[in-house]
Short mmCIF file of C-alpha atoms in Angstrom, two decimals:
data_model
loop_
_atom_site.label_atom_id
_atom_site.label_comp_id
_atom_site.label_asym_id
_atom_site.label_seq_id
_atom_site.Cartn_x
_atom_site.Cartn_y
_atom_site.Cartn_z
CA MET A 11 245.49 13.12 70.07
CA PRO A 12 248.38 13.13 72.61
CA GLU A 13 250.14 16.32 73.73
CA PRO A 14 253.21 17.34 71.63
CA ASN A 15 255.76 15.95 74.17
CA GLU A 16 253.73 12.87 75.10
CA LYS A 17 254.62 9.51 73.53
CA GLN A 18 251.98 7.99 71.29
CA LYS A 19 250.58 4.61 72.39
CA ILE A 20 250.80 1.40 70.35
CA LEU A 21 248.91 -1.80 71.21
CA ILE A 22 250.57 -4.98 69.87
CA VAL A 23 248.22 -8.00 69.67
CA ASP A 24 249.80 -11.39 68.79
CA ASP A 25 249.52 -14.85 70.35
CA SER A 26 253.28 -15.29 69.81
CA VAL A 27 255.35 -13.64 72.54
CA SER A 28 258.47 -13.78 70.35
CA ASN A 29 256.73 -11.76 67.62
CA ILE A 30 255.69 -9.16 70.22
CA GLU A 31 259.28 -8.90 71.46
CA ILE A 32 260.66 -8.38 67.92
CA ILE A 33 258.26 -5.54 67.20
CA ASN A 34 258.59 -4.01 70.65
CA GLU A 35 262.36 -3.87 70.26
CA VAL A 36 262.13 -1.24 67.51
CA LEU A 37 259.14 0.66 68.90
CA GLN A 38 259.79 1.04 72.65
CA ASP A 39 262.18 4.01 72.36
CA THR A 40 259.70 6.04 70.27
CA TYR A 41 256.30 4.91 71.52
CA THR A 42 254.60 3.66 74.68
CA THR A 43 253.77 0.03 73.92
CA TYR A 44 251.10 -2.30 75.31
CA PHE A 45 250.79 -6.07 74.67
CA ALA A 46 248.04 -8.69 74.47
CA THR A 47 248.21 -12.35 73.42
CA ASN A 48 244.47 -12.82 72.96
CA ALA A 49 241.46 -10.88 71.75
CA LYS A 50 239.72 -10.54 75.11
CA LYS A 51 242.75 -8.94 76.76
CA ALA A 52 243.37 -6.76 73.68
CA LEU A 53 239.80 -5.38 73.77
CA GLU A 54 240.14 -4.61 77.46
CA ILE A 55 243.43 -2.70 76.94
CA ALA A 56 242.08 -0.87 73.89
CA LEU A 57 239.04 0.41 75.80
CA THR A 58 241.02 1.52 78.87
CA THR A 59 244.27 2.92 77.40
CA LYS A 60 242.83 4.27 74.12
CA PRO A 61 245.90 3.55 71.93
CA ASP A 62 246.79 5.67 68.91
CA LEU A 63 247.35 2.60 66.71
CA ILE A 64 246.86 -1.20 66.98
CA LEU A 65 249.09 -3.87 65.42
CA LEU A 66 246.85 -6.93 65.11
CA ASP A 67 247.62 -10.55 64.24
CA VAL A 68 244.90 -12.49 62.41
CA VAL A 69 245.36 -16.08 63.62
CA MET A 70 244.73 -16.26 67.36
CA PRO A 71 242.94 -18.76 69.66
CA GLU A 72 239.22 -18.40 70.44
CA ILE A 73 238.68 -15.03 68.66
CA ASP A 74 240.72 -14.23 65.55
CA GLY A 75 242.00 -10.81 64.51
CA TYR A 76 239.20 -10.21 62.01
CA GLU A 77 236.50 -10.63 64.67
CA LEU A 78 238.44 -8.46 67.13
CA CYS A 79 238.70 -5.74 64.46
CA ARG A 80 234.90 -5.89 64.01
CA GLN A 81 234.41 -5.45 67.77
CA LEU A 82 236.89 -2.56 67.93
CA LYS A 83 235.09 -0.75 65.09
CA LYS A 84 231.76 -1.07 66.92
CA GLU A 85 233.04 0.61 70.09
CA PRO A 86 232.74 4.46 70.05
CA SER A 87 236.07 4.91 71.86
CA SER A 88 238.07 2.66 69.51
CA LYS A 89 236.26 2.84 66.15
CA ASP A 90 238.59 5.55 64.80
CA VAL A 91 241.85 3.93 66.01
CA PRO A 92 243.96 2.84 62.99
CA VAL A 93 244.40 -0.96 62.80
CA MET A 94 247.33 -2.58 60.97
CA PHE A 95 247.13 -6.32 60.39
CA VAL A 96 250.47 -8.12 60.82
CA THR A 97 250.00 -11.77 59.84
CA SER A 98 251.42 -14.79 58.03
CA MET A 99 248.22 -15.08 55.98
CA SER A 100 249.31 -13.79 52.60
CA GLN A 101 246.43 -14.58 50.25
CA GLU A 102 244.87 -11.68 48.39
CA THR A 103 241.46 -12.60 49.80
CA ASP A 104 242.85 -12.35 53.34
CA GLU A 105 244.17 -8.88 52.69
CA THR A 106 240.85 -7.86 51.12
CA ILE A 107 238.91 -9.01 54.20
CA GLY A 108 241.23 -7.04 56.48
CA LEU A 109 240.95 -3.83 54.52
CA GLU A 110 237.17 -4.16 54.16
CA LEU A 111 236.92 -4.40 57.96
CA GLY A 112 238.48 -0.93 58.19
CA ALA A 113 242.20 -1.70 58.59
CA VAL A 114 244.59 0.94 57.28
CA ASP A 115 247.33 -1.52 56.34
CA TYR A 116 248.06 -5.27 55.93
CA ILE A 117 251.62 -6.53 56.46
CA THR A 118 252.61 -10.17 55.87
CA LYS A 119 255.15 -12.12 57.92
CA PRO A 120 258.07 -12.52 58.09
CA ILE A 121 258.30 -8.80 58.82
CA ASN A 122 261.05 -6.20 58.69
CA PRO A 123 260.66 -4.38 62.03
CA ASN A 124 262.10 -1.13 60.64
CA ILE A 125 259.62 -1.16 57.74
CA VAL A 126 256.80 -1.73 60.25
CA LYS A 127 258.08 1.24 62.28
CA LEU A 128 258.08 3.50 59.20
CA ARG A 129 254.56 2.44 58.27
CA ILE A 130 253.40 3.13 61.81
CA LYS A 131 255.01 6.57 61.66
CA ASN A 132 253.26 7.38 58.36
CA HIS A 133 249.83 6.19 59.55
CA LEU A 134 250.10 8.15 62.79
CA ALA A 135 251.13 11.27 60.85
CA LEU A 136 248.11 10.79 58.59
CA LYS A 137 245.87 10.32 61.61
CA ARG A 138 247.22 13.51 63.18
CA GLN A 139 246.58 15.41 59.93
CA ILE A 140 243.03 14.06 59.76
CA LEU A 141 242.38 15.09 63.36
CA VAL A 142 243.75 18.58 62.67
CA GLU A 143 241.51 18.88 59.61
CA GLN A 144 238.51 17.67 61.59
CA LYS A 145 239.19 20.24 64.29
CA LEU A 146 239.58 22.94 61.64
CA THR A 147 236.34 21.87 59.96
CA LEU A 148 234.56 21.94 63.32
CA LYS A 149 236.02 25.36 64.06
CA VAL A 150 234.84 26.69 60.69
CA LYS A 151 231.39 25.18 61.27
CA LEU A 152 231.13 26.73 64.72
CA SER A 153 232.32 30.05 63.31
CA GLU A 154 229.71 29.91 60.55
CA GLU A 155 227.00 29.08 63.08
CA ALA A 156 228.18 31.93 65.29
CA ASN A 157 228.08 34.30 62.30
CA LYS A 158 224.54 33.15 61.46
CA THR A 159 223.47 33.76 65.04
CA LYS A 160 225.24 37.11 65.03
CA SER A 161 223.63 38.10 61.73
CA ALA A 162 220.18 37.12 62.95
CA PHE A 163 220.73 39.11 66.15
CA LEU A 164 221.95 42.15 64.20
CA ALA A 165 219.01 41.97 61.81
CA ASN A 166 216.61 41.85 64.74
CA MET A 167 218.42 44.65 66.58
CA SER A 168 218.44 46.74 63.42
CA HIS A 169 214.69 46.31 63.11
CA GLU A 170 214.02 47.04 66.78
CA LEU A 171 216.25 50.16 66.82
CA ARG A 172 215.25 51.61 63.46
CA THR A 173 211.49 51.27 63.90
CA PRO A 174 211.20 53.77 66.79
CA MET A 175 213.94 55.96 65.26
CA ASN A 176 211.84 56.22 62.11
CA SER A 177 208.90 57.54 64.11
CA ILE A 178 211.04 60.00 66.10
CA ILE A 179 212.71 61.49 63.02
CA GLY A 180 209.59 61.42 60.83
CA PHE A 181 207.24 63.11 63.28
CA THR A 182 209.94 65.63 64.23
CA GLU A 183 210.13 66.65 60.56
CA LEU A 184 206.35 66.87 60.37
CA VAL A 185 206.16 69.12 63.45
CA LEU A 186 208.99 71.30 62.10
CA ASN A 187 206.79 72.00 59.07
CA THR A 188 204.05 73.46 61.25
CA GLU A 189 203.84 76.94 62.76
CA LEU A 190 206.19 77.03 65.76
CA GLU A 191 207.69 79.59 68.08
CA SER A 192 211.41 80.13 67.57
CA GLU A 193 212.29 78.44 70.88
CA GLN A 194 210.14 75.39 70.04
CA LYS A 195 211.76 75.13 66.61
CA GLU A 196 215.23 75.36 68.16
CA TYR A 197 214.47 72.49 70.57
CA LEU A 198 213.03 70.31 67.80
CA MET A 199 216.06 70.95 65.58
CA MET A 200 218.20 69.69 68.48
CA VAL A 201 216.02 66.56 68.69
CA LYS A 202 216.40 66.03 64.93
CA GLU A 203 220.19 66.46 64.99
CA ALA A 204 220.52 64.13 67.99
CA SER A 205 218.35 61.55 66.22
CA TYR A 206 220.53 61.57 63.12
CA HIS A 207 223.64 61.35 65.29
CA LEU A 208 222.20 58.28 67.04
CA LEU A 209 221.26 56.79 63.67
CA SER A 210 224.83 57.33 62.45
CA LEU A 211 226.18 55.42 65.45
CA ILE A 212 223.71 52.56 64.89
CA ASN A 213 224.66 52.38 61.20
CA SER A 214 228.39 52.28 62.01
CA ILE A 215 228.00 49.38 64.40
CA LEU A 216 225.76 47.43 62.00
CA ASP A 217 228.02 48.11 59.00
CA PHE A 218 231.10 46.96 60.89
CA SER A 219 229.32 43.80 62.03
CA SER A 220 228.17 43.10 58.46
CA ILE A 221 231.75 43.32 57.19
CA GLU A 222 233.03 41.13 60.05
CA ALA A 223 230.39 38.53 59.17
CA GLY A 224 231.26 38.73 55.47
CA LYS A 225 227.81 40.03 54.57
CA MET A 226 228.80 43.16 52.67
CA GLY A 227 229.08 42.24 49.00
CA ALA A 228 229.87 44.27 45.86
CA GLU A 229 227.33 46.08 43.68
CA GLU A 230 228.73 47.00 40.25
CA VAL A 231 226.75 49.72 38.41
CA ASP A 232 227.39 52.33 35.74
CA PHE A 233 227.71 55.83 37.18
CA ASP A 234 228.87 59.36 36.49
CA LEU A 235 231.74 60.24 38.86
CA LEU A 236 231.00 63.99 38.98
CA SER A 237 227.32 63.36 39.72
CA ALA A 238 228.24 60.86 42.44
CA ILE A 239 230.64 63.33 44.08
CA ASN A 240 228.14 66.20 43.87
CA ALA A 241 225.44 64.01 45.46
CA THR A 242 227.91 63.07 48.21
CA LEU A 243 228.87 66.68 48.97
CA GLU A 244 225.35 68.12 48.84
CA PRO A 245 224.36 67.26 52.46
CA PHE A 246 227.56 68.95 53.74
CA ILE A 247 227.13 72.27 51.91
CA VAL A 248 224.80 73.92 54.43
CA GLN A 249 226.86 72.68 57.41
CA THR A 250 230.12 74.04 56.03
CA GLN A 251 228.57 77.37 55.02
CA ASN A 252 227.04 77.84 58.48
CA ARG A 253 230.42 77.23 60.08
CA GLY A 254 232.38 79.36 57.62
CA ILE A 255 234.37 76.40 56.26
CA LYS A 256 235.19 76.32 52.55
CA LEU A 257 234.19 73.02 50.89
CA SER A 258 235.67 72.40 47.44
CA THR A 259 236.32 69.61 44.97
CA GLU A 260 238.80 69.12 42.14
CA ILE A 261 238.64 66.30 39.58
CA SER A 262 241.65 65.96 37.29
CA PRO A 263 240.83 66.34 33.55
CA ASN A 264 242.36 62.90 32.85
CA VAL A 265 239.75 61.11 34.99
CA PRO A 266 237.00 59.50 32.85
CA ALA A 267 233.53 60.83 33.62
CA LEU A 268 231.72 57.53 33.14
CA LEU A 269 232.77 54.56 35.29
CA LYS A 270 231.46 51.21 36.43
CA GLY A 271 231.89 49.97 39.99
CA ASP A 272 230.46 50.00 43.49
CA VAL A 273 229.44 53.65 43.67
CA ARG A 274 227.51 53.05 46.91
CA LYS A 275 230.69 52.02 48.73
CA LEU A 276 232.63 54.90 47.12
CA ARG A 277 230.07 57.34 48.50
CA TYR A 278 230.21 55.57 51.87
CA VAL A 279 233.99 56.07 52.04
CA LEU A 280 233.77 59.72 50.96
CA ILE A 281 230.96 60.50 53.42
CA ASN A 282 232.98 59.01 56.30
CA LEU A 283 236.12 60.95 55.39
CA ILE A 284 234.32 64.25 54.84
CA SER A 285 232.30 63.78 58.05
CA ASN A 286 235.55 63.24 59.95
CA ALA A 287 237.12 66.28 58.33
CA LEU A 288 234.10 68.39 59.28
CA LYS A 289 234.07 66.99 62.82
CA PHE A 290 237.71 67.89 63.49
CA THR A 291 237.86 71.20 61.57
CA GLU A 292 236.67 74.39 63.26
CA ARG A 293 237.82 76.85 60.59
CA GLY A 294 239.55 76.87 57.21
CA SER A 295 238.74 74.44 54.41
CA ILE A 296 237.97 70.88 53.34
CA GLU A 297 238.99 69.77 49.85
CA LEU A 298 238.20 66.59 47.90
CA LYS A 299 240.46 65.71 44.96
CA SER A 300 240.49 62.87 42.45
CA THR A 301 243.08 61.89 39.85
CA ILE A 302 244.47 58.79 38.12
CA ALA A 303 246.75 56.95 40.55
CA PRO A 304 250.45 56.76 39.58
CA PRO A 305 252.20 53.33 39.43
CA ASN A 306 253.91 53.95 42.79
CA VAL A 307 251.68 55.05 45.66
CA ASN A 308 252.42 55.30 49.37
CA GLY A 309 255.89 53.80 48.89
CA ARG A 310 254.83 50.66 47.01
CA LEU A 311 254.41 49.54 43.42
CA LEU A 312 250.77 48.84 42.62
CA PRO A 313 249.78 45.78 40.54
CA ALA A 314 249.04 46.38 36.86
CA LEU A 315 245.42 46.64 35.67
CA SER A 316 243.78 45.53 32.43
CA ASP A 317 243.02 47.97 29.61
CA LYS A 318 239.40 48.18 30.74
CA GLU A 319 240.25 49.12 34.33
CA ILE A 320 241.38 52.33 35.97
CA ARG A 321 242.77 53.06 39.42
CA LEU A 322 241.84 56.42 40.93
CA LEU A 323 243.58 58.25 43.76
CA PHE A 324 241.30 60.30 46.00
CA SER A 325 242.29 62.69 48.76
CA VAL A 326 240.29 64.50 51.43
CA SER A 327 242.24 67.37 53.04
CA ASP A 328 241.27 69.56 55.97
CA THR A 329 242.76 72.33 58.14
CA GLY A 330 241.65 70.70 61.38
CA ILE A 331 243.40 69.57 64.56
CA GLY A 332 245.65 67.04 62.82
CA ILE A 333 246.87 63.62 63.99
CA PRO A 334 250.16 62.73 65.77
CA GLU A 335 252.40 60.56 63.58
CA GLU A 336 252.46 57.72 66.12
CA LYS A 337 248.67 57.43 65.72
CA PHE A 338 248.67 57.03 61.91
CA ASP A 339 248.14 53.25 62.01
CA VAL A 340 246.05 53.11 65.20
CA ILE A 341 243.22 55.28 63.84
CA PHE A 342 242.32 52.56 61.31
CA ASP A 343 241.80 50.00 64.09
CA SER A 344 238.29 49.15 65.30
CA PHE A 345 236.83 51.17 68.20
CA THR A 346 239.87 53.49 68.18
CA GLN A 347 240.29 57.26 67.87
CA GLY A 348 243.45 59.33 67.82
CA GLU A 349 243.28 60.26 71.51
CA ASP A 350 240.89 59.46 74.34
CA PHE A 351 239.88 63.10 74.62
CA MET A 352 238.63 63.00 71.02
CA THR A 353 235.91 60.54 71.99
CA LYS A 354 234.70 62.86 74.73
CA LYS A 355 234.95 66.11 72.78
CA TYR A 356 234.05 65.00 69.25
CA GLY A 357 232.00 61.84 69.84
CA GLY A 358 231.84 58.76 67.64
CA THR A 359 232.43 55.03 68.01
CA GLY A 360 235.90 54.88 66.47
CA LEU A 361 234.48 52.57 63.78
CA GLY A 362 234.29 54.89 60.75
CA LEU A 363 237.87 54.60 59.54
CA ALA A 364 238.01 50.89 60.42
CA ILE A 365 234.97 50.28 58.19
CA VAL A 366 236.44 52.43 55.41
CA LYS A 367 239.73 50.51 55.47
CA LYS A 368 237.98 47.13 55.40
CA ILE A 369 235.76 48.20 52.49
CA LEU A 370 238.73 49.47 50.46
CA CYS A 371 240.89 46.42 51.20
CA MET A 372 238.05 44.10 50.14
CA ALA A 373 237.94 45.94 46.80
CA GLY A 374 241.72 45.89 46.23
CA GLY A 375 242.27 49.49 47.36
CA ASP A 376 244.17 51.08 50.22
CA ILE A 377 243.99 54.09 52.55
CA TRP A 378 246.60 56.08 54.47
CA VAL A 379 247.02 59.48 56.08
CA GLU A 380 249.49 62.37 56.11
CA SER A 381 249.06 64.81 58.96
CA GLU A 382 250.66 67.16 61.44
CA SER A 383 249.19 68.08 64.81
CA GLY A 384 247.51 71.46 64.68
CA LYS A 385 247.89 71.84 60.90
CA GLY A 386 245.32 69.47 59.43
CA SER A 387 245.22 66.08 57.76
CA THR A 388 245.01 64.55 54.28
CA PHE A 389 243.51 61.09 53.85
CA TYR A 390 244.44 59.33 50.61
CA PHE A 391 242.79 56.24 49.20
CA THR A 392 242.86 54.24 45.98
CA ALA A 393 239.93 52.49 44.31
CA ASN A 394 239.63 50.45 41.11
CA PHE A 395 236.86 50.88 38.54
CA LEU A 396 235.93 49.79 35.02
CA VAL A 397 235.79 52.45 32.32
CA GLN A 398 232.38 52.60 30.64
CA GLN A 399 232.46 51.93 26.93
CA THR A 400 229.17 53.73 26.28
CA SER A 401 227.29 56.45 28.04
CA PRO A 402 224.61 55.25 30.46
CA ALA A 403 221.05 56.36 30.08
CA LEU A 404 220.81 58.83 32.94
CA LEU A 405 217.48 59.52 34.59
CA THR A 406 216.91 63.26 34.75
CA PRO A 407 213.97 65.46 35.65
CA GLN A 408 213.78 66.52 31.99
CA ASN A 409 213.19 63.02 30.65
CA MET A 410 210.86 61.94 33.49
CA ARG A 411 207.15 62.31 32.81
CA GLN A 412 205.52 64.54 35.40
CA LEU A 413 202.90 62.93 37.59
CA ARG A 414 199.35 63.89 36.76
CA GLY A 415 196.54 63.85 39.33
CA HIS A 416 196.70 62.01 42.63
CA LEU A 417 198.56 58.75 43.16
CA ASN A 418 196.86 56.02 45.14
CA ILE A 419 199.49 54.44 47.38
CA LEU A 420 199.01 51.30 49.46
CA ILE A 421 200.93 51.15 52.74
CA ALA A 422 201.56 47.64 54.13
CA GLU A 423 202.81 48.30 57.68
CA ASP A 424 201.89 46.64 60.98
CA ASN A 425 203.30 49.37 63.26
CA ILE A 426 200.52 51.90 63.90
CA VAL A 427 202.92 54.77 64.60
CA ASN A 428 204.80 54.18 61.34
CA GLN A 429 201.47 53.83 59.51
CA ARG A 430 200.41 57.27 60.74
CA LEU A 431 203.79 58.75 59.82
CA LEU A 432 203.65 57.43 56.24
CA ILE A 433 200.03 58.56 55.85
CA ARG A 434 200.91 62.11 56.96
CA LEU A 435 203.99 62.28 54.71
CA LEU A 436 202.05 61.05 51.65
CA GLN A 437 199.09 63.33 52.30
CA ARG A 438 201.42 66.31 52.60
CA ARG A 439 202.65 65.51 49.08
CA GLY A 440 199.12 65.27 47.69
CA TYR A 441 199.01 61.48 47.43
CA THR A 442 196.12 59.31 48.57
CA PRO A 443 197.36 56.69 51.06
CA VAL A 444 195.54 53.58 52.30
CA ALA A 445 197.01 51.40 55.05
CA ALA A 446 196.99 47.61 55.51
CA GLY A 447 198.18 45.95 58.72
CA ASN A 448 199.84 42.93 57.08
CA GLY A 449 200.58 41.27 53.73
CA ARG A 450 197.26 39.39 53.61
CA GLU A 451 195.25 42.59 54.09
CA ALA A 452 197.34 44.25 51.37
CA LEU A 453 196.51 41.44 48.90
CA ASP A 454 192.79 41.73 49.69
CA MET A 455 192.88 45.51 49.13
CA LEU A 456 194.77 45.12 45.83
CA ALA A 457 192.07 42.79 44.53
CA LYS A 458 189.33 45.32 45.34
CA SER A 459 190.90 48.73 44.57
CA HIS A 460 193.34 50.36 42.15
CA PHE A 461 196.75 51.42 43.49
CA ASP A 462 199.72 52.99 41.70
CA LEU A 463 202.45 51.92 44.14
CA ILE A 464 202.97 49.89 47.32
CA LEU A 465 205.16 50.81 50.30
CA MET A 466 205.83 47.36 51.79
CA ASP A 467 207.15 46.61 55.26
CA ILE A 468 208.99 43.26 55.57
CA GLN A 469 208.37 42.01 59.11
CA MET A 470 204.59 41.75 59.60
CA PRO A 471 202.24 39.22 61.22
CA VAL A 472 199.96 36.81 59.27
CA MET A 473 201.90 37.37 56.01
CA ASP A 474 205.22 39.20 55.73
CA GLY A 475 206.20 41.60 52.97
CA LEU A 476 208.34 39.10 51.06
CA GLU A 477 205.55 36.53 50.83
CA ALA A 478 203.06 39.23 49.87
CA THR A 479 205.37 40.41 47.07
CA ARG A 480 205.75 36.85 45.75
CA ASN A 481 201.96 36.52 45.68
CA ILE A 482 201.57 39.78 43.78
CA ARG A 483 204.24 38.97 41.20
CA ASN A 484 202.82 35.46 40.60
CA THR A 485 199.10 36.35 40.76
CA LYS A 486 196.60 35.01 38.25
CA ASP A 487 193.95 37.45 39.46
CA ALA A 488 193.05 39.80 36.60
CA ASN A 489 192.03 42.45 39.14
CA VAL A 490 195.57 42.67 40.57
CA ASN A 491 198.34 44.51 38.75
CA ALA A 492 201.25 42.05 39.01
CA GLU A 493 203.66 44.74 37.75
CA ILE A 494 202.75 47.38 40.35
CA PRO A 495 205.87 49.14 41.72
CA ILE A 496 206.75 47.87 45.21
CA ILE A 497 209.19 49.71 47.48
CA ALA A 498 210.42 47.95 50.60
CA VAL A 499 210.20 50.34 53.57
CA THR A 500 211.78 48.41 56.40
CA ALA A 501 213.94 48.53 59.49
CA HIS A 502 215.90 45.56 58.12
CA ALA A 503 218.80 47.56 56.71
CA THR A 504 221.65 45.21 55.76
CA GLU A 505 222.87 44.71 52.21
CA GLU A 506 221.71 41.11 52.44
CA ASP A 507 218.20 42.34 53.29
CA MET A 508 218.19 44.65 50.28
CA GLU A 509 219.35 41.88 47.93
CA LEU A 510 216.65 39.56 49.28
CA CYS A 511 213.94 42.18 48.72
CA LEU A 512 215.04 42.85 45.16
CA ALA A 513 215.38 39.13 44.40
CA THR A 514 211.83 38.58 45.68
CA GLY A 515 210.50 41.06 43.12
CA MET A 516 210.50 44.41 44.84
CA ASP A 517 211.58 47.41 42.78
CA ASP A 518 213.48 49.38 45.40
CA PHE A 519 214.54 49.49 49.03
CA LEU A 520 214.24 52.22 51.67
CA SER A 521 215.61 51.54 55.15
CA LYS A 522 214.10 53.08 58.25
CA PRO A 523 214.55 55.67 59.50
CA PHE A 524 214.45 57.66 56.25
CA ARG A 525 214.34 61.28 55.17
CA SER A 526 211.02 62.34 53.67
CA GLU A 527 212.71 63.75 50.56
CA VAL A 528 214.31 60.36 49.85
CA LEU A 529 210.89 58.70 50.08
CA TYR A 530 209.39 61.27 47.69
CA LYS A 531 212.21 60.78 45.16
CA LEU A 532 211.71 57.02 45.15
CA ILE A 533 207.98 57.38 44.63
CA GLU A 534 208.54 59.80 41.74
CA LYS A 535 211.17 57.50 40.24
CA HIS A 536 208.86 54.48 40.18
CA THR A 537 205.70 56.30 39.11
CA ALA A 538 207.23 58.46 36.37
CA ASN A 539 205.41 56.47 33.69
CA VAL A 540 202.23 55.89 35.68
CA THR A 541 198.99 57.57 34.68
CA PRO A 542 197.05 57.72 37.93
CA GLU A 543 193.32 57.13 37.96
CA GLU A 544 191.31 60.24 38.73
#
């Protein structure tokens, strides 16, 4: 394709010089024209000048226009050049032959030069559009390939980073539960806090990359809003009490208790906002509020919802350092914080609010801030949900059957350090763990012994966790319980990884590194109706 200010090139091929002159008369001001009175010369010009379009006569000495068209379509450099036949041969069969050879048009003599010029203009415009579309298609393809490469890299990095982090955090927790001197305990608590801080940074980078690659989908579930908020605030209670900060929540009476939507992303947003509030607040209070959003919010009219939907307005307020007004928009950009000194004093990647904004925008919501330097900030956001028509069956400790006796738990994990960690954690809870180094070993053990639950790693040699799970679910072996609960315990931590595990037949998903209490809750959840063998 020529540059925007460069004339497009037309090759006119006709054994009649007078015909060439007639056509050239109307084209020369608009296009750069080339001429040939025979096929051999035409082919030579076509291969050297690479014209944008060829006007080709049919009847010529030695080699006719049809044969020349065949030769042009065989050459890589000229096969995509549009060919228009201009000839006195007017039979329908002649036109059919020309078009079957790949010509874009067939014009019979005597010709109207201006009509020929208009047809040339239209065909060149079509060619330009096709080239633009081809470039766009190629760009999309390259982008998709780049995203696949990026996703594969992130998945691998996630695995490589989380595997050692799991061991560091897990064994630190185990040591903290032993008898220690106060100084030793203080140092280990610092190690634990630093480990969780590093994990938070890793998660932010991976979450942002997942959104950028379009890998973060929606997960619609029934949930109780109050329970979801309480579960979100629970990890912050001790921190705020230790620092003398008041943490409170207020849910408007008009907000329905039972909703349907992506509660995981709602909690993600709330955790980020409350974490930020806690990070930048040294004294005073942090308050979370929720109410039904009015029709006009943040200076704009919101689109109407159906009768089954509801739009909630949340706010997280703090009495922290505040944000200058000129930074209100910047703080939602990737890798950005309010001021450079914030990065040094308060830490962080500057990704939290960028991720939050992307998540909310993907779900049709919005986020904004009101703040004053030195007086605190209030972050507002809207989110849409469905209103539940019936109450969900909530799982509570009262309706769960208590475990009796000892559970036999099979660990499928190739990393020796993580094997030892899981064994210690399970033994501390009174369970009986047995470890397998890969999926094949796990299948052999299942066929020989009774187990109540499997903790399955994904990336293992010989046979990975996904293939092992497929084998278990599809087994014909009467000695193997095909319905045994399987929990993925893996350093592959993306939403796509979780969906793949569940689709393969696993019952739940726990990403490394994990907190021991989360592991215990999952085990209890999936063995509530199990009667362990004595």
